[in-house]
Coordinates of C-alpha atoms in Angstrom, one line a residue:
Chain R
X190 CA -27.8 -58.3 -4.7
X191 CA -28.8 -54.8 -5.8
X192 CA -27.1 -53.2 -8.8
X193 CA -24.0 -51.2 -7.9
X194 CA -24.5 -47.5 -8.0
X195 CA -21.7 -46.2 -10.4
X196 CA -21.4 -43.0 -8.3
X197 CA -20.3 -45.1 -5.4
X198 CA -17.3 -46.4 -7.3
X199 CA -15.8 -43.0 -8.3
X200 CA -14.2 -40.6 -5.9
X201 CA -16.6 -37.8 -5.1
X202 CA -15.8 -34.5 -6.7
X203 CA -14.3 -31.9 -4.4
X204 CA -17.3 -30.7 -2.6
X205 CA -16.1 -28.5 0.3
X206 CA -14.2 -25.3 0.7
X207 CA -12.5 -23.1 -1.9
X208 CA -12.6 -25.2 -5.1
X209 CA -13.8 -23.1 -8.0
X210 CA -11.3 -21.1 -10.1
X211 CA -12.9 -17.8 -11.2
X212 CA -12.2 -14.1 -11.4
X213 CA -13.9 -12.5 -8.4
X214 CA -15.6 -9.2 -8.7
X215 CA -13.1 -6.3 -8.8
X216 CA -10.1 -8.7 -9.4
X217 CA -8.2 -9.2 -12.6
X218 CA -7.2 -12.8 -12.3
X219 CA -8.5 -16.2 -11.3
X220 CA -8.6 -17.0 -7.6
X221 CA -9.7 -20.2 -5.8
X222 CA -13.1 -19.4 -4.5
X223 CA -15.7 -21.2 -2.3
X224 CA -19.0 -21.3 -4.2
X225 CA -20.9 -21.7 -0.9
X226 CA -19.6 -18.7 1.0
X227 CA -17.5 -16.7 -1.6
X228 CA -14.4 -17.0 0.6
X229 CA -11.3 -16.4 -1.6
X230 CA -8.3 -18.5 -0.8
X231 CA -5.5 -16.2 -2.0
X232 CA -2.4 -18.1 -3.0
X233 CA 0.9 -16.3 -2.8
X234 CA 4.6 -17.1 -3.2
X235 CA 6.4 -18.6 -0.2
X236 CA 9.6 -17.5 1.3
X237 CA 12.5 -19.9 1.9
X238 CA 15.0 -18.6 4.4
X239 CA 18.4 -20.2 4.9
X240 CA 22.1 -19.5 5.4
X241 CA 25.5 -20.3 4.1
X242 CA 27.2 -21.0 7.5
X243 CA 30.9 -21.3 8.0
X244 CA 32.9 -22.3 11.1
X245 CA 36.1 -20.7 12.4
X246 CA 38.1 -22.9 10.1
X247 CA 36.2 -21.6 7.1
X248 CA 34.3 -24.9 6.5
X249 CA 30.8 -24.9 5.1
X250 CA 27.8 -26.4 7.0
X251 CA 25.7 -28.7 4.8
X252 CA 22.8 -31.1 5.6
X253 CA 22.1 -34.3 3.8
X254 CA 18.3 -34.3 3.1
X255 CA 16.2 -37.0 4.8
X256 CA 13.0 -36.0 2.9
X257 CA 12.0 -35.5 -0.7
X258 CA 12.6 -33.7 -3.0
X259 CA 16.2 -34.7 -3.5
X260 CA 16.5 -37.1 -0.5
X261 CA 20.1 -38.1 0.1
X262 CA 21.5 -34.9 -1.5
X263 CA 23.3 -32.1 0.4
X264 CA 21.8 -28.7 1.0
X265 CA 22.1 -25.6 3.0
X266 CA 20.1 -25.3 6.2
X267 CA 16.9 -23.6 4.8
X268 CA 13.2 -24.0 4.8
X269 CA 9.9 -22.2 4.7
X270 CA 9.5 -19.1 6.7
X271 CA 6.9 -19.4 9.4
X272 CA 4.3 -16.9 10.6
X273 CA 5.3 -14.2 13.1
X274 CA 9.0 -14.4 12.6
X275 CA 11.5 -12.2 10.7
X276 CA 13.6 -13.5 7.8
X277 CA 16.7 -13.6 10.0
X278 CA 14.9 -15.4 12.8
X279 CA 13.6 -17.9 10.3
X280 CA 17.1 -18.6 8.9
X281 CA 18.5 -19.1 12.4
X282 CA 15.5 -21.4 13.3
X283 CA 16.1 -23.6 10.2
X284 CA 19.8 -23.9 11.1
X285 CA 18.8 -25.1 14.6
X286 CA 16.1 -27.5 13.3
X287 CA 18.0 -29.1 10.5
X288 CA 21.6 -29.0 11.8
X289 CA 21.3 -28.3 15.6
X290 CA 23.4 -25.3 14.9
X291 CA 23.4 -21.9 16.7
X292 CA 24.4 -19.3 14.1
X293 CA 25.2 -15.6 14.0
X294 CA 23.8 -13.9 10.9
X295 CA 26.1 -11.3 9.3
X296 CA 24.6 -10.2 6.0
X297 CA 22.0 -11.0 3.3
X298 CA 24.0 -12.9 0.8
X299 CA 21.4 -13.5 -2.0
X300 CA 17.8 -13.5 -3.0
X301 CA 16.8 -16.1 -5.6
X302 CA 13.5 -15.9 -7.4
X303 CA 12.1 -19.3 -8.5
X304 CA 8.8 -18.2 -10.2
X305 CA 8.1 -21.6 -11.7
X306 CA 7.4 -22.8 -8.1
X307 CA 6.4 -19.4 -6.7
X308 CA 9.3 -19.3 -4.3
X309 CA 11.6 -16.5 -3.1
X310 CA 14.7 -17.7 -1.3
X311 CA 16.5 -15.3 1.0
X312 CA 19.9 -16.7 1.9
X313 CA 22.0 -15.1 4.6
X314 CA 25.7 -15.3 5.4
X315 CA 26.3 -16.6 8.9
X316 CA 28.9 -18.2 11.2
X317 CA 28.6 -21.0 13.6
X318 CA 28.1 -19.6 17.1
X319 CA 28.5 -22.8 19.1
X320 CA 30.4 -26.1 18.8
X321 CA 27.5 -28.5 18.6
X322 CA 25.8 -29.9 15.5
X323 CA 23.0 -32.5 15.3
X324 CA 21.1 -33.8 12.4
X325 CA 17.4 -32.8 12.7
X326 CA 14.5 -34.9 11.6
X327 CA 14.8 -33.6 8.0
X328 CA 18.5 -34.4 7.8
X329 CA 20.2 -37.8 7.4
X330 CA 23.5 -36.2 8.6
X331 CA 25.2 -32.8 8.9
X332 CA 28.8 -32.0 8.2
X333 CA 31.4 -29.3 7.7
X334 CA 33.3 -29.3 4.4
X335 CA 36.3 -27.4 3.2
X336 CA 35.6 -25.7 -0.1
X337 CA 37.5 -28.3 -2.1
X338 CA 35.7 -31.1 -0.4
X339 CA 32.1 -29.8 -1.0
X340 CA 30.2 -32.7 -2.7
X341 CA 29.4 -30.6 -5.8
X342 CA 27.9 -33.5 -7.7
X343 CA 25.6 -34.3 -4.8
X344 CA 24.1 -30.9 -4.0
X345 CA 20.3 -30.9 -3.9
X346 CA 19.4 -27.7 -5.8
X347 CA 21.0 -25.1 -8.2
X348 CA 20.5 -22.4 -5.7
X349 CA 22.8 -24.2 -3.2
X350 CA 25.5 -24.0 -5.8
X351 CA 24.7 -20.3 -6.6
X352 CA 24.8 -19.4 -2.9
X353 CA 28.1 -21.1 -2.2
X354 CA 29.7 -19.3 -5.1
X355 CA 28.1 -16.0 -4.0
X356 CA 29.7 -16.6 -0.6
X357 CA 33.1 -16.9 -2.2
X358 CA 32.5 -13.8 -4.4
X359 CA 31.6 -11.8 -1.2
X360 CA 34.3 -13.1 1.1
X361 CA 35.6 -10.2 3.2
X362 CA 33.1 -7.8 1.8
X363 CA 30.3 -6.0 3.7
X364 CA 27.6 -3.6 2.6
X365 CA 27.0 -5.4 -0.7
X366 CA 23.8 -5.8 -2.7
X367 CA 22.5 -9.4 -2.4
X368 CA 23.2 -11.7 -5.3
X369 CA 20.4 -12.8 -7.6
X370 CA 19.8 -15.7 -10.0
X371 CA 22.6 -16.1 -12.5
X372 CA 21.7 -15.3 -16.1
X373 CA 20.4 -18.3 -18.0
X374 CA 23.1 -19.9 -20.1
X375 CA 23.6 -18.7 -23.6
X376 CA 22.2 -21.3 -26.0
X377 CA 24.9 -21.8 -28.6
X378 CA 25.8 -19.3 -31.2
Chain I
X43 CA -46.6 -28.4 14.1
X44 CA -43.7 -30.5 15.2
X45 CA -41.4 -29.2 18.0
X46 CA -38.5 -27.1 16.7
X47 CA -35.2 -28.9 16.7
X48 CA -32.8 -26.5 18.7
X49 CA -29.9 -27.5 16.5
X50 CA -31.7 -25.9 13.6
X51 CA -31.7 -22.5 15.3
X52 CA -27.9 -22.2 16.0
X53 CA -25.4 -21.7 13.3
X54 CA -23.7 -24.9 12.5
X55 CA -20.1 -25.3 13.7
X56 CA -17.5 -25.0 11.0
X57 CA -17.8 -28.4 9.4
X58 CA -15.7 -28.4 6.2
X59 CA -12.0 -28.1 5.3
X60 CA -9.0 -27.4 7.4
X61 CA -10.5 -26.3 10.8
X62 CA -8.7 -28.0 13.6
X63 CA -5.5 -26.5 15.1
X64 CA -3.2 -29.3 16.1
X65 CA 0.4 -30.5 15.9
X66 CA 0.6 -33.0 13.0
X67 CA 2.8 -36.0 13.4
X68 CA 6.4 -35.1 12.8
X69 CA 5.8 -31.4 13.2
X70 CA 6.8 -29.1 16.0
X71 CA 4.0 -26.5 15.9
X72 CA 0.2 -26.2 15.5
X73 CA -1.1 -26.3 11.9
X74 CA -4.6 -25.9 10.5
X75 CA -5.6 -29.5 9.7
X76 CA -8.7 -31.0 8.1
X77 CA -9.9 -33.8 10.5
X78 CA -11.6 -35.6 7.6
X79 CA -8.7 -36.0 5.2
X80 CA -5.6 -34.8 7.3
X81 CA -4.9 -32.1 4.7
X82 CA -2.6 -29.5 6.3
X83 CA -3.3 -25.9 5.3
X84 CA 0.2 -24.4 5.8
X85 CA 0.1 -20.7 6.5
X86 CA 3.2 -18.7 5.7
X87 CA 4.2 -15.0 5.5
X88 CA 3.3 -13.0 2.5
X89 CA 5.6 -10.9 0.4
X90 CA 4.7 -7.3 -0.4
X91 CA 6.6 -5.9 -3.4
X92 CA 6.7 -2.2 -4.2
X93 CA 9.0 0.6 -5.3
X94 CA 10.1 4.1 -4.6
X95 CA 9.7 5.6 -8.0
X96 CA 11.0 9.0 -9.1
X97 CA 10.6 10.9 -12.4
X98 CA 13.3 12.8 -14.3
X99 CA 12.7 15.9 -12.1
X100 CA 13.4 13.8 -8.9
X101 CA 9.8 13.8 -7.8
X102 CA 8.3 10.8 -5.9
X103 CA 5.3 8.8 -7.1
X104 CA 2.7 8.3 -4.5
X105 CA -0.8 6.8 -4.6
X106 CA -3.7 7.8 -2.4
X107 CA -5.4 4.7 -1.2
X108 CA -8.9 3.9 -2.3
X109 CA -9.2 0.8 -0.1
X110 CA -8.8 0.0 3.6
X111 CA -6.6 -0.1 5.6
X112 CA -5.7 3.6 5.7
X113 CA -8.1 4.7 2.9
X114 CA -7.3 8.3 1.8
X115 CA -3.7 8.1 2.9
X116 CA -0.7 8.2 0.6
X117 CA 1.4 5.2 -0.1
X118 CA 4.0 3.7 -2.5
X119 CA 2.8 1.6 -5.3
X120 CA 3.1 -1.8 -3.7
X121 CA 1.0 -5.0 -3.0
X122 CA 1.0 -8.7 -2.5
X123 CA 3.3 -10.7 -4.8
X124 CA 1.4 -13.1 -7.1
X125 CA 2.2 -16.6 -8.1
X126 CA 4.6 -17.3 -10.9
X127 CA 6.3 -13.9 -11.0
X128 CA 9.6 -12.6 -9.7
X129 CA 9.8 -9.9 -7.0
X130 CA 10.9 -7.4 -9.6
X131 CA 8.0 -8.3 -11.9
X132 CA 5.7 -8.0 -9.0
X133 CA 6.9 -4.5 -8.1
X134 CA 6.5 -3.4 -11.8
X135 CA 3.1 -4.9 -12.0
X136 CA 1.9 -3.1 -8.9
X137 CA 3.2 0.3 -10.2
X138 CA 1.1 -0.4 -13.4
X139 CA -2.0 -1.6 -11.5
X140 CA -2.1 1.2 -8.9
X141 CA -0.5 4.1 -10.8
X142 CA -0.7 3.3 -14.5
X143 CA 3.1 3.7 -14.4
X144 CA 5.8 1.9 -16.5
X145 CA 8.8 1.7 -14.2
X146 CA 12.5 0.7 -14.7
X147 CA 13.8 -1.0 -11.6
X148 CA 17.3 -0.1 -10.5
X149 CA 18.1 -1.7 -7.1
X150 CA 16.6 -3.4 -4.1
X151 CA 16.3 -0.5 -1.7
X152 CA 15.0 -2.2 1.5
X153 CA 13.5 -5.3 3.0
X154 CA 11.1 -4.7 5.9
X155 CA 10.0 -7.5 8.2
X156 CA 6.6 -6.9 9.9
X157 CA 6.3 -10.2 11.9
X158 CA 3.2 -9.1 13.7
X159 CA 1.3 -9.4 10.5
X160 CA 3.6 -12.0 8.9
X161 CA 4.6 -9.7 6.1
X162 CA 8.0 -9.2 4.3
X163 CA 8.1 -6.1 2.2
X164 CA 10.6 -5.9 -0.6
X165 CA 10.9 -2.3 -1.8
X166 CA 12.9 -1.5 -5.0
X167 CA 14.3 1.8 -6.3
X168 CA 12.9 2.6 -9.7
X169 CA 12.4 5.4 -12.2
X170 CA 9.4 6.3 -14.3
X171 CA 9.9 4.9 -17.8
X172 CA 7.0 6.6 -19.5
X173 CA 5.1 9.8 -19.2
X174 CA 1.7 8.4 -18.4
X175 CA 0.1 8.0 -14.9
X176 CA -3.4 6.8 -14.1
X177 CA -5.1 5.9 -10.8
X178 CA -5.9 2.2 -10.7
X179 CA -9.0 0.8 -8.9
X180 CA -7.1 0.7 -5.6
X181 CA -6.0 4.4 -5.8
X182 CA -8.1 7.6 -5.4
X183 CA -5.4 9.6 -7.2
X184 CA -1.7 9.4 -8.0
X185 CA 0.7 12.2 -8.0
X186 CA 4.4 13.2 -8.1
X187 CA 5.8 15.1 -5.2
X188 CA 9.0 17.1 -4.6
X189 CA 10.6 15.9 -1.4
X190 CA 9.6 19.0 0.5
X191 CA 6.0 18.6 -0.6
X192 CA 5.6 14.9 0.4
X193 CA 2.4 14.7 2.6
X194 CA 4.4 13.3 5.6
X195 CA 1.4 13.6 7.9
X196 CA -0.8 11.7 5.5
X197 CA 1.4 8.7 4.6
X198 CA -0.4 5.4 5.1
X199 CA 2.3 3.2 6.8
X200 CA 5.6 3.6 8.7
X201 CA 7.4 1.6 6.0
X202 CA 6.5 4.2 3.5
X203 CA 8.3 6.8 5.6
X204 CA 11.2 4.4 6.1
X205 CA 11.5 3.6 2.4
X206 CA 11.5 7.3 1.3
X207 CA 14.2 8.1 3.8
X208 CA 16.2 5.0 2.7
X209 CA 16.0 6.4 -0.9
X210 CA 17.5 9.7 0.3
X211 CA 20.3 7.9 2.2
X212 CA 21.1 5.9 -0.9
X213 CA 20.9 8.7 -3.5
X214 CA 23.6 8.2 -6.1
X215 CA 24.8 4.9 -4.6
X216 CA 24.8 1.5 -6.2
X217 CA 25.8 -1.9 -4.9
X218 CA 24.5 -1.3 -1.3
X219 CA 22.9 -3.7 1.2
X220 CA 19.1 -3.2 1.3
X221 CA 17.9 -1.2 4.3
X222 CA 16.0 -2.9 7.1
X223 CA 13.5 -1.8 9.8
X224 CA 14.9 1.1 11.8
X225 CA 15.7 0.2 15.5
X226 CA 12.8 0.7 17.8
X227 CA 12.8 4.1 19.6
X228 CA 14.6 4.2 22.9
X229 CA 12.0 4.5 25.6
X230 CA 13.1 7.4 27.8
X231 CA 16.3 7.5 29.8

């Protein structure tokens, strides 16, 4: 039996595509560059589009997540914006994909910046435009909740809480500036 | 001399990284997938952040583009949002990079969707917070224009025109909904 080549036991180093972090000529920050062809893989923040959707009884549409992160917790219908759609089209698409819901978008409720994960969330205010709901592949179930029955302790993300409260603040209002992240809590005195 | 291998004369087909357009399991649309490792290179819209900036005489800050597209035409300080910044930080960074300008952001003036090129532009209203200006590497020159002197025929993009007019519409107002793309022109009668 020949001696084992140690290189065959370790995973190979990444050897294809953009894989070197360096400051390209004329730029001011590190980019992910392919050392073979100099292609720069620009990385930019992603947009999440979603909506606070209510029905004609004032109930709120929530989806229980079937996928990580926060599987089993409740969230707004929302997800990554796709190529060649508008933000409004994306929010309506997500409501259909995750909750089987036709929605009518009314206003931009809030914009939340989550720079830690390079995400910008654009959350619209919308109403249910049809009677049907159906859990999509990313939802365990979908449901309509009166405000007092919202499962506050089982909401998936802080921005879900922020958006629901923004909805209450803006009830009956039009032509308002979209809400933003709440200020961080004051740390003691 | 051995016969020439014909394969050595043609460029090789793309042979590394995400290069196959296919619908991955559990997805509903084509993605760019690596056939070797199944890595999915998700492609999403990019955010452009910028600002309509005025000085204390009510003049508008414009930059003459040193790079394509539309080299030589005038634009707002604006550019692609970077990782790990907020939209406001990005707009301020672009004003510094392209015009050497410290700005104070006041309100979100407009959001323009350009789905053809998968771009969402977030344009803020801001004022100059310091006296200095300096053309950055992406600007041939920077200047402050009175409204009547804006080089309307030499503006780089439709959204520059839209944002400047949105600024005029909102002059003196606070707490307004951000503007959006104007309706497409009516085609005849």
